[in-house]
Coordinates of C-alpha atoms in Angstrom, one line a residue:
Chain A
M1 CA 10.7 -5.8 8.7
R2 CA 13.6 -3.5 8.4
P3 CA 15.8 -3.8 5.3
I4 CA 18.6 -6.4 5.4
T5 CA 22.0 -5.5 3.8
L6 CA 23.2 -7.7 1.0
E7 CA 26.6 -7.8 -0.7
V8 CA 26.9 -8.6 -4.4
T9 CA 28.9 -11.9 -4.7
D10 CA 28.6 -12.3 -8.5
R11 CA 27.3 -10.3 -11.5
V12 CA 26.4 -12.2 -14.6
K13 CA 25.5 -10.4 -17.8
E14 CA 22.4 -12.1 -19.2
G15 CA 21.8 -10.0 -22.3
D16 CA 21.6 -6.5 -23.6
G17 CA 21.0 -4.3 -20.5
I18 CA 20.2 -7.3 -18.4
A19 CA 22.3 -8.8 -15.6
T20 CA 21.8 -11.1 -12.6
L21 CA 23.2 -10.1 -9.2
R22 CA 23.8 -12.9 -6.8
F23 CA 24.2 -12.0 -3.1
D24 CA 25.7 -13.3 0.1
R25 CA 22.4 -14.6 1.6
S26 CA 19.9 -17.2 0.6
F27 CA 16.2 -16.6 1.2
D28 CA 13.3 -19.1 1.5
V29 CA 11.7 -18.0 -1.7
S30 CA 8.7 -19.4 -3.5
P31 CA 8.1 -18.7 -7.2
G32 CA 6.5 -15.2 -7.7
E33 CA 7.6 -13.8 -4.3
F34 CA 9.4 -10.5 -4.5
G35 CA 11.7 -8.2 -2.5
M36 CA 11.7 -4.5 -2.0
F37 CA 15.2 -3.8 -3.2
W38 CA 16.8 -0.7 -1.8
V39 CA 19.6 0.9 -3.9
H40 CA 21.2 3.1 -1.3
G41 CA 20.7 6.8 -1.9
V42 CA 18.5 6.2 -5.0
D43 CA 15.2 4.4 -4.4
E44 CA 13.5 1.2 -3.3
I45 CA 11.8 -0.9 -6.0
P46 CA 10.0 -4.3 -6.1
M47 CA 11.7 -7.1 -8.0
S48 CA 10.9 -10.8 -8.2
F49 CA 13.5 -13.2 -6.9
A50 CA 15.2 -15.1 -9.8
Y51 CA 17.2 -17.3 -7.5
D52 CA 16.9 -17.8 -3.7
D53 CA 20.0 -15.6 -3.6
G54 CA 19.7 -13.5 -6.7
V55 CA 17.8 -11.0 -8.9
T56 CA 17.8 -10.4 -12.6
V57 CA 17.7 -6.7 -13.4
R58 CA 16.7 -5.0 -16.6
G59 CA 17.5 -1.3 -16.8
V60 CA 14.2 0.5 -17.2
G61 CA 14.7 3.5 -14.9
E62 CA 16.9 5.3 -12.4
A63 CA 16.8 2.5 -9.7
T64 CA 17.3 -0.4 -12.0
D65 CA 20.1 1.4 -13.9
A66 CA 21.8 2.0 -10.5
M67 CA 21.3 -1.7 -9.6
L68 CA 22.9 -2.7 -12.9
S69 CA 26.0 -0.5 -12.1
L70 CA 26.7 -2.5 -8.9
S71 CA 29.6 -5.0 -9.0
E72 CA 31.0 -7.6 -6.7
G73 CA 31.5 -6.3 -3.1
D74 CA 28.9 -3.5 -3.5
T75 CA 26.0 -3.5 -1.0
F76 CA 22.2 -2.8 -1.2
G77 CA 19.2 -3.5 1.0
V78 CA 16.2 -5.7 0.7
R79 CA 12.9 -6.2 2.6
G80 CA 11.0 -9.4 1.9
P81 CA 10.3 -12.0 0.5
F82 CA 6.8 -10.6 0.1
G83 CA 3.7 -11.7 -1.7
T84 CA 1.5 -14.6 -2.5
P85 CA 3.4 -17.1 -4.8
F86 CA 2.4 -19.4 -7.5
D87 CA 0.7 -22.7 -6.6
V88 CA 3.2 -25.1 -8.0
P89 CA 1.6 -27.8 -10.3
D90 CA 2.5 -31.4 -10.1
D91 CA 0.9 -32.7 -13.3
D92 CA 1.5 -30.7 -16.5
V93 CA 2.0 -27.1 -17.0
V94 CA 2.8 -24.6 -19.8
I95 CA 4.6 -21.6 -18.5
V96 CA 4.8 -18.4 -20.7
G97 CA 7.4 -15.8 -19.9
G98 CA 8.9 -12.6 -21.3
G99 CA 10.9 -9.6 -20.4
T100 CA 11.3 -8.9 -16.7
G101 CA 8.8 -11.7 -16.0
M102 CA 11.4 -14.4 -16.5
A103 CA 12.5 -14.3 -12.9
P104 CA 9.4 -15.9 -11.5
V105 CA 9.0 -18.1 -14.6
A106 CA 12.4 -19.5 -13.9
L107 CA 11.6 -20.3 -10.3
L108 CA 8.2 -21.8 -11.2
T109 CA 9.7 -23.9 -14.0
E110 CA 12.3 -25.4 -11.5
A111 CA 9.8 -25.8 -8.7
A112 CA 7.2 -27.6 -11.0
S113 CA 9.9 -29.8 -12.4
A114 CA 11.0 -30.7 -8.9
N115 CA 7.4 -31.4 -8.1
G116 CA 7.3 -34.0 -10.8
A117 CA 5.3 -32.0 -13.3
D118 CA 5.7 -32.2 -17.1
V119 CA 6.9 -28.6 -17.8
T120 CA 6.9 -26.8 -21.0
T121 CA 8.3 -23.3 -20.8
L122 CA 8.0 -20.7 -23.5
I123 CA 10.3 -17.7 -23.5
G124 CA 9.5 -14.6 -25.5
A125 CA 11.7 -11.7 -26.4
G126 CA 12.0 -9.0 -29.0
T127 CA 15.3 -10.3 -30.2
A128 CA 17.8 -13.1 -29.5
D129 CA 20.0 -10.9 -27.3
E130 CA 17.2 -10.4 -24.9
L131 CA 16.4 -14.0 -24.2
V132 CA 17.3 -15.1 -20.7
F133 CA 17.4 -18.4 -18.8
E134 CA 17.1 -20.6 -22.0
E135 CA 20.0 -22.8 -21.0
R136 CA 19.2 -22.8 -17.3
L137 CA 15.6 -23.9 -17.8
S138 CA 16.4 -26.4 -20.6
R139 CA 17.9 -28.7 -17.9
V140 CA 14.5 -29.2 -16.3
A141 CA 11.9 -28.4 -18.9
D142 CA 10.9 -28.5 -22.6
V143 CA 12.0 -25.0 -23.4
R144 CA 10.9 -23.2 -26.6
V145 CA 11.7 -19.7 -27.5
A146 CA 10.1 -17.0 -29.7
T147 CA 11.6 -13.8 -30.9
E148 CA 9.6 -11.0 -32.7
D149 CA 12.4 -10.5 -35.2
G150 CA 13.0 -14.2 -35.8
T151 CA 16.7 -14.1 -34.6
A152 CA 16.0 -17.2 -32.5
G153 CA 13.3 -19.9 -32.4
Y154 CA 9.7 -19.2 -33.5
E155 CA 9.4 -15.9 -35.3
G156 CA 6.6 -13.8 -33.8
L157 CA 4.9 -13.3 -30.5
V158 CA 5.2 -15.9 -27.8
T159 CA 1.5 -16.4 -27.8
G160 CA 1.7 -17.6 -31.4
L161 CA 4.2 -20.2 -30.2
L162 CA 1.8 -21.1 -27.4
D163 CA -0.9 -21.9 -30.0
D164 CA 1.6 -24.2 -31.9
V165 CA 2.5 -26.0 -28.6
T166 CA -1.2 -26.4 -27.7
D167 CA -1.8 -27.9 -31.1
E168 CA 1.1 -30.2 -30.7
K169 CA 0.7 -31.3 -27.1
G170 CA -3.0 -30.7 -26.4
A171 CA -4.3 -28.2 -23.9
P172 CA -2.3 -28.0 -20.7
S173 CA -3.9 -28.7 -17.3
N174 CA -2.2 -25.6 -15.8
V175 CA -0.9 -22.4 -17.2
G176 CA 1.5 -19.9 -15.6
S177 CA 2.6 -16.6 -17.0
C178 CA 4.7 -13.6 -16.1
G179 CA 5.8 -10.8 -18.4
P180 CA 4.4 -7.8 -20.2
E181 CA 0.7 -7.5 -19.3
P182 CA -0.6 -7.4 -22.9
M183 CA 1.2 -10.8 -23.3
M184 CA -0.3 -12.2 -20.2
S185 CA -3.7 -10.9 -21.2
A186 CA -3.4 -12.7 -24.6
V187 CA -2.4 -15.9 -22.8
L188 CA -5.5 -15.6 -20.5
D189 CA -7.7 -15.0 -23.6
R190 CA -6.7 -18.4 -25.0
F191 CA -8.1 -20.1 -21.9
D192 CA -11.1 -17.9 -21.3
D193 CA -13.3 -20.9 -20.8
R194 CA -11.3 -21.9 -17.7
P195 CA -9.5 -18.9 -16.3
G196 CA -9.1 -20.5 -12.9
D197 CA -6.4 -22.8 -14.3
V198 CA -4.3 -19.8 -15.4
Q199 CA -1.9 -18.2 -12.9
L200 CA -0.6 -14.7 -13.8
C201 CA 2.1 -12.8 -11.9
L202 CA 1.5 -9.0 -12.0
E203 CA 3.8 -6.0 -11.8
R204 CA 2.5 -2.8 -10.2
Y205 CA 3.9 0.4 -8.7
M206 CA 4.5 -0.4 -5.1
K207 CA 5.7 1.6 -2.1
C208 CA 5.2 -0.5 1.1
G209 CA 5.2 -4.1 -0.1
V210 CA 3.0 -5.2 2.8
G211 CA -0.6 -4.2 2.0
I212 CA -0.8 -0.9 3.8
C213 CA -0.3 2.0 1.4
G214 CA -2.6 1.0 -1.4
S215 CA -0.4 2.1 -4.3
C216 CA -0.7 -1.3 -6.0
C217 CA -4.5 -1.9 -5.5
I218 CA -6.1 -3.1 -8.7
D219 CA -9.6 -2.5 -10.1
D220 CA -12.3 -3.5 -9.6
T221 CA -11.6 -5.7 -6.6
G222 CA -9.3 -3.2 -4.8
S223 CA -7.0 -6.1 -4.1
P224 CA -3.4 -5.0 -3.1
V225 CA -1.0 -6.8 -5.6
C226 CA 1.8 -6.7 -3.1
S227 CA 0.1 -9.0 -0.5
D228 CA -2.9 -10.7 -2.2
G229 CA -0.7 -11.0 -5.4
P230 CA 1.5 -10.7 -7.3
V231 CA 0.1 -14.1 -8.5
Y232 CA -3.6 -14.2 -9.3
R233 CA -5.8 -16.8 -11.0
G234 CA -7.4 -15.5 -14.2
D235 CA -10.9 -15.6 -12.7
E236 CA -9.8 -13.1 -10.1
L237 CA -8.8 -10.6 -12.8
T238 CA -12.0 -10.3 -14.9
N239 CA -13.8 -7.0 -15.4
G240 CA -11.0 -5.0 -14.0
E241 CA -7.8 -3.2 -15.0
F242 CA -5.8 -6.3 -16.0
G243 CA -4.4 -5.9 -19.5
V244 CA -5.9 -2.4 -19.8
Y245 CA -4.1 0.0 -17.5
H246 CA -1.9 0.4 -14.4
R247 CA -1.1 3.3 -12.1
D248 CA 2.0 5.4 -11.6
G249 CA 3.5 6.8 -8.4
A250 CA 0.8 9.6 -8.2
A251 CA -2.0 6.9 -8.7
R252 CA -2.6 8.2 -12.2
K253 CA -3.9 5.6 -14.7
K254 CA -1.5 4.6 -17.4
Y255 CA -2.9 2.6 -20.3
F256 CA -0.9 -0.3 -21.7
Chain B
M1 CA -24.4 -0.1 15.8
S2 CA -24.6 3.1 13.8
V3 CA -23.0 6.2 15.1
E4 CA -23.2 9.8 14.2
V5 CA -20.2 12.1 14.0
S6 CA -20.6 15.8 13.1
G7 CA -24.0 15.0 11.6
I8 CA -22.8 12.2 9.4
G9 CA -24.1 8.7 10.1
F10 CA -21.8 5.7 9.9
D11 CA -22.9 2.1 10.1
D12 CA -20.2 1.5 12.7
P13 CA -17.6 3.7 14.4
V14 CA -14.6 2.1 12.7
L15 CA -13.3 4.1 9.7
L16 CA -10.4 3.4 7.3
A17 CA -7.7 6.0 8.1
S18 CA -6.3 8.3 5.5
G19 CA -3.3 7.1 3.4
I20 CA -4.2 3.5 4.0
L21 CA -5.3 1.5 1.0
G22 CA -7.1 4.7 -0.1
S23 CA -5.7 5.5 -3.5
T24 CA -8.6 4.2 -5.5
G25 CA -12.4 3.9 -5.4
A26 CA -12.1 0.1 -5.6
S27 CA -9.7 -0.1 -2.6
L28 CA -11.9 2.1 -0.5
N29 CA -14.9 -0.1 -1.4
R30 CA -13.0 -3.1 -0.3
A31 CA -12.5 -1.5 3.1
L32 CA -16.2 -0.8 3.3
R33 CA -17.0 -4.5 2.3
S34 CA -14.6 -5.5 5.1
G35 CA -16.7 -3.8 7.8
A36 CA -15.5 -0.2 7.8
G37 CA -18.3 2.1 8.8
G38 CA -16.8 4.8 6.5
V39 CA -13.6 5.6 4.7
V40 CA -11.1 8.5 4.7
T41 CA -9.4 8.9 1.3
K42 CA -5.7 9.3 0.8
S43 CA -4.9 13.0 1.1
I44 CA -5.5 14.9 -2.1
G45 CA -3.7 18.2 -2.9
P46 CA -3.7 21.0 -5.4
R47 CA -1.1 19.4 -7.7
E48 CA -0.3 15.8 -8.5
R49 CA 2.7 14.4 -6.7
T50 CA 4.6 11.2 -6.9
G51 CA 6.0 11.5 -3.4
H52 CA 9.5 10.8 -1.9
P53 CA 12.0 8.3 -3.2
G54 CA 11.9 5.0 -1.4
P55 CA 12.1 3.3 1.0
N56 CA 8.7 4.9 1.7
V57 CA 7.4 2.5 4.4
F58 CA 8.5 -0.2 6.6
V59 CA 7.1 -2.1 9.5
D60 CA 9.6 -2.6 12.3
D61 CA 10.7 -6.2 13.1
S62 CA 9.0 -5.7 16.6
E63 CA 5.7 -5.1 14.7
E64 CA 5.1 -2.3 17.3
Y65 CA 5.3 0.5 14.8
A66 CA 5.7 1.4 11.1
L67 CA 7.5 4.4 9.8
N68 CA 6.5 6.1 6.5
A69 CA 7.5 9.0 4.3
V70 CA 5.3 8.5 1.3
G71 CA 5.3 12.2 0.6
L72 CA 1.7 13.0 -0.1
S73 CA 1.6 11.3 -3.5
N74 CA -1.7 11.9 -5.1
P75 CA -3.3 12.4 -8.5
S76 CA -5.0 15.7 -7.5
D77 CA -8.2 16.5 -9.4
A78 CA -8.1 13.1 -11.3
F79 CA -9.1 11.5 -8.0
T80 CA -12.7 12.7 -8.6
D81 CA -13.0 9.6 -11.0
E82 CA -12.1 7.4 -8.0
V83 CA -14.1 9.0 -5.2
E84 CA -17.3 9.0 -7.2
K85 CA -17.2 5.2 -7.2
V86 CA -17.2 4.9 -3.4
E87 CA -20.3 3.2 -2.1
G88 CA -20.4 4.4 1.5
P89 CA -19.7 7.3 3.9
T90 CA -16.7 9.1 2.5
V91 CA -14.4 11.5 4.2
V92 CA -12.1 13.2 1.7
S93 CA -8.7 14.1 3.1
V94 CA -7.3 17.3 1.6
F95 CA -4.0 19.1 2.0
G96 CA -2.5 22.3 0.7
G97 CA 0.2 24.8 1.4
T98 CA -2.1 27.7 2.0
A99 CA -5.7 28.3 3.2
D100 CA -6.7 29.1 -0.4
E101 CA -5.3 25.8 -1.7
F102 CA -7.2 23.8 1.0
A103 CA -10.4 25.6 0.1
D104 CA -9.9 25.0 -3.7
V105 CA -9.2 21.3 -3.3
A106 CA -12.2 20.9 -0.9
G107 CA -14.4 22.8 -3.4
T108 CA -13.4 20.4 -6.2
F109 CA -14.4 17.4 -4.1
A110 CA -17.5 18.9 -2.5
P111 CA -19.9 16.8 -4.8
Y112 CA -18.4 13.6 -3.5
A113 CA -17.5 14.2 0.2
D114 CA -19.8 13.5 3.2
A115 CA -17.1 15.3 5.2
F116 CA -13.6 16.6 4.8
E117 CA -10.6 15.8 6.9
L118 CA -7.9 18.5 6.7
N119 CA -4.4 17.1 6.8
V120 CA -2.5 19.8 8.7
S121 CA -0.4 17.2 10.4
C122 CA 1.7 15.1 7.9
P123 CA 5.2 15.2 9.4
H124 CA 7.3 14.6 6.3
A125 CA 6.4 17.1 3.5
E126 CA 8.0 20.5 3.7
G127 CA 5.5 23.4 3.5
Y128 CA 2.5 21.1 4.1
G129 CA 1.0 19.2 7.0
V130 CA 2.5 19.9 10.3
D131 CA 4.1 23.1 9.1
I132 CA 0.5 24.4 9.3
G133 CA -0.9 22.2 12.1
A134 CA 1.7 23.0 14.7
D135 CA 0.6 26.7 14.4
A136 CA -2.7 27.6 16.0
E137 CA -3.3 30.7 13.9
L138 CA -2.6 28.9 10.6
T139 CA -4.8 26.0 11.7
R140 CA -7.6 28.4 12.5
D141 CA -7.2 30.2 9.1
V142 CA -7.2 27.0 7.1
T143 CA -10.1 25.6 8.9
A144 CA -12.1 28.8 8.4
A145 CA -11.3 28.9 4.7
V146 CA -12.6 25.4 4.1
D147 CA -15.6 25.8 6.4
E148 CA -16.6 28.8 4.2
A149 CA -15.9 27.0 0.9
V150 CA -18.0 23.9 1.5
D151 CA -21.2 22.9 3.3
A152 CA -20.0 19.4 4.4
P153 CA -18.6 19.0 8.0
V154 CA -14.9 19.8 8.4
W155 CA -12.7 17.5 10.5
V156 CA -9.2 18.7 11.4
K157 CA -6.5 16.1 11.9
M158 CA -4.2 16.9 14.8
T159 CA -0.4 16.4 15.0
P160 CA 0.9 14.9 18.3
D161 CA 4.1 16.9 17.7
V162 CA 3.1 19.9 19.8
T163 CA 3.5 20.8 23.4
D164 CA -0.2 21.4 23.9
V165 CA -2.5 19.7 21.5
T166 CA -5.5 21.4 23.0
E167 CA -4.2 24.8 21.8
I168 CA -4.4 23.5 18.2
G169 CA -7.7 21.8 18.8
V170 CA -9.3 25.0 20.2
A171 CA -8.0 26.9 17.2
A172 CA -9.6 24.4 14.8
Q173 CA -12.9 24.7 16.8
E174 CA -12.7 28.5 16.6
G175 CA -12.1 28.2 12.8
G176 CA -15.4 26.3 12.5
A177 CA -14.2 22.7 12.7
D178 CA -17.0 20.2 13.2
A179 CA -14.7 17.5 14.6
V180 CA -11.0 16.9 15.3
V181 CA -9.1 13.7 14.5
A182 CA -6.3 12.7 16.8
T183 CA -3.7 12.0 15.9
N184 CA -1.6 11.8 12.8
T185 CA 1.8 10.1 12.9
L186 CA 4.6 11.2 15.2
S187 CA 7.7 12.6 13.6
A188 CA 10.3 9.9 13.6
M189 CA 13.4 8.4 12.1
A190 CA 15.2 5.1 11.9
I191 CA 18.7 4.3 10.8
D192 CA 20.0 1.2 9.1
V193 CA 23.0 0.2 11.2
E194 CA 24.7 -1.9 8.6
S195 CA 24.7 0.8 5.9
G196 CA 24.7 3.7 8.4
R197 CA 21.9 5.4 6.4
P198 CA 18.5 6.7 7.4
I199 CA 16.1 4.0 6.2
L200 CA 13.5 6.2 4.7
G201 CA 14.3 7.9 1.4
N202 CA 13.2 11.2 3.0
A203 CA 15.2 10.4 6.2
H204 CA 12.4 11.9 8.3
G205 CA 9.0 10.1 8.5
G206 CA 6.0 9.5 10.6
M207 CA 5.5 6.7 13.1
S208 CA 2.3 4.8 13.3
G209 CA 1.2 1.6 14.9
S210 CA 0.9 0.4 18.5
A211 CA 3.8 2.5 19.8
L212 CA 1.8 5.6 18.8
K213 CA -1.3 4.7 20.7
P214 CA -0.5 5.9 24.3
V215 CA 0.5 9.3 22.8
A216 CA -2.6 9.7 20.7
V217 CA -4.9 8.4 23.5
R218 CA -3.5 11.1 25.8
C219 CA -4.2 13.7 23.0
V220 CA -7.8 12.5 22.7
Y221 CA -8.3 12.6 26.5
D222 CA -7.0 16.1 26.7
L223 CA -9.0 17.3 23.7
Y224 CA -12.1 15.9 25.2
D225 CA -11.7 18.1 28.2
A226 CA -10.9 21.2 26.0
L227 CA -13.4 21.0 23.1
D228 CA -17.1 21.0 22.5
I229 CA -16.9 19.3 19.1
P230 CA -16.6 15.5 18.7
I231 CA -13.2 13.7 18.4
V232 CA -12.2 10.8 16.2
G233 CA -9.3 8.7 17.6
V234 CA -6.6 7.3 15.4
G235 CA -3.1 5.8 16.1
G236 CA -2.3 2.2 16.6
V237 CA -5.8 0.7 16.7
S238 CA -5.5 -2.9 15.9
S239 CA -8.2 -4.5 18.1
A240 CA -11.5 -3.7 19.7
E241 CA -9.7 -3.1 23.0
D242 CA -7.5 -0.4 21.4
A243 CA -10.6 1.2 19.9
L244 CA -12.4 1.1 23.2
E245 CA -9.4 2.8 24.9
Y246 CA -9.9 5.7 22.5
M247 CA -13.6 5.8 23.1
L248 CA -13.3 5.8 26.9
A249 CA -10.8 8.7 26.4
G250 CA -13.4 10.6 24.4
A251 CA -13.5 9.5 20.8
R252 CA -16.9 9.0 19.2
A253 CA -15.3 6.9 16.4
V254 CA -11.8 5.6 15.5
E255 CA -9.8 5.3 12.3
V256 CA -7.7 2.2 11.6
G257 CA -4.5 2.4 9.6
T258 CA -1.3 0.4 9.9
A259 CA -3.2 -2.6 11.4
V260 CA -4.7 -3.5 7.9
W261 CA -1.3 -5.0 7.0
D262 CA -2.6 -8.2 8.8
G263 CA -5.7 -8.1 6.6
V264 CA -8.4 -5.6 5.9
E265 CA -10.9 -7.9 7.7
V266 CA -9.6 -6.4 11.0
L267 CA -12.0 -3.4 10.4
G268 CA -15.1 -5.5 10.8
E269 CA -13.6 -7.5 13.7
I270 CA -12.9 -4.3 15.6
A271 CA -16.5 -3.0 15.0
D272 CA -18.0 -6.3 16.2
G273 CA -15.8 -6.2 19.4
I274 CA -16.9 -2.7 20.3
E275 CA -20.5 -3.7 19.9
T276 CA -20.0 -6.7 22.2
Y277 CA -18.4 -4.6 24.8
K278 CA -21.2 -2.1 24.8
K279 CA -23.8 -4.9 25.2
D280 CA -21.8 -6.7 27.9
N281 CA -21.4 -3.5 29.9
D282 CA -24.9 -2.2 29.1
L283 CA -23.5 1.1 27.8
S284 CA -24.9 3.3 25.0
H285 CA -22.4 4.8 22.7
D286 CA -22.9 8.2 24.3
E287 CA -22.2 6.6 27.7
L288 CA -19.1 4.9 26.5
V289 CA -17.5 8.0 24.9
G290 CA -15.4 9.8 27.5
R291 CA -16.3 7.5 30.3
A292 CA -12.7 7.4 31.5
H293 CA -13.1 11.0 32.5
E294 CA -15.8 10.3 35.0
L295 CA -13.6 7.6 36.5
T296 CA -10.5 9.7 36.7
P297 CA -9.6 11.1 40.2
K298 CA -9.3 14.9 39.7
E299 CA -6.8 16.9 41.6
D300 CA -7.9 20.3 42.8
G301 CA -7.7 22.9 40.1
D302 CA -7.0 20.4 37.4
G303 CA -9.2 19.2 34.5
G304 CA -12.2 21.2 35.5
E305 CA -12.7 22.9 32.1
G306 CA -14.6 20.1 30.5

């Protein structure tokens, strides 16, 4: 598809260097699906939908900084939604999110709740100012937060909080996660006896978004994250690059 | 089912085209597992490049074509770690700005390549690609430099953006090419009407997909008349029927690119369809290749050079 032009209808500051842009068109989006967002004159980058009509942007580079500088009435383009989304559970699920991974975590939390699932969502951040969607998700799920500096909730990594929640509630039937890959890898490690029950949403460098160019293919399956993923089950990610490295725009390996 | 092109054997005549899913050893192996008889790597150059700003690729809503301006992104020598993992016939695509650069890159990959494909036809990277392949003399020089530097067969990928593709094909053959590949993408542009901007970050790009096929089939047909070396057809192959069109025009094998967006399994499906056609029509591969020429009415003084 060609890019569609969107107009910013609202801009909400979510935290330090993080904002949500709502736009003038609603998409049929499933949790984990992404768009290729085109900041005119700058670049095109993959970002997960955080709402059916919105994205949550964290400034991590030229294109995301340019996205953050947009205000109401400004326009940008999008291709999508693309990708293979989460299977939405209907029994019980613990969802672990952090950083830019909170967009799919939010949609998954809401979709699982709407499906009748008992949902516990854990939000991790470095500090309280970086926590996003705590209030939004508390309406539909048991939300717990962890901050590395202890400024809110559990003090430490969100995986420590996950251990506490598992002790308290017992092992969940389903696990979902999106966020920094070392975090997701640590989540998967805790369920290494049943990795197929763990769904993980990956971030990779992408150019085409539709499974042609190969920029996002992961080792050692060669699977293109943009079309087979971004959501994989843990048993599809063993013996490969998951949690170890990713590739940049020149296909050079970058270790986490 | 196996075919031979320039002395290299392939399990089937359907190869993964350059620049498609070809950035890593694992992704190339995935194409082989999906039925490709061989794979062509992403084009590798003398220096690492991240390519153009996006948008880099889009498939038109009609699904008849895609435009891309990836910009020859590649990890250069670091790709040796990837290509050594490939478990099947491997054609390493190389590019450079000069004949020496082509020869240097090919030399680096000589231990891993069953054949080389020279990208003298990328339409969207200044100083590379079509800047060489639209010029017969430069094409001859680059081909000769690589031919001298490596023992493996050298394939030269043609641009369709020339008045007479056979002039470039003949130059490649004179330079020592063992095959030509026709064709690369066609120089193209698309503009986003709502924003008024060219869609591709590089503005100019290359068109691939079904819309390219009649142009590239014509190139293959003309090259078959003009050359003694084998031809590999590429451009808009998404079905066995498309592949057969190229073979009837004169291609011994085809490469498949854009069509993998529907799933890489298409590679094996095309190979199976070619085999079925040959059986149903009781044709050997050699009888199939170029058969359309025998069935073409010739006007006096035309087309007799084959």
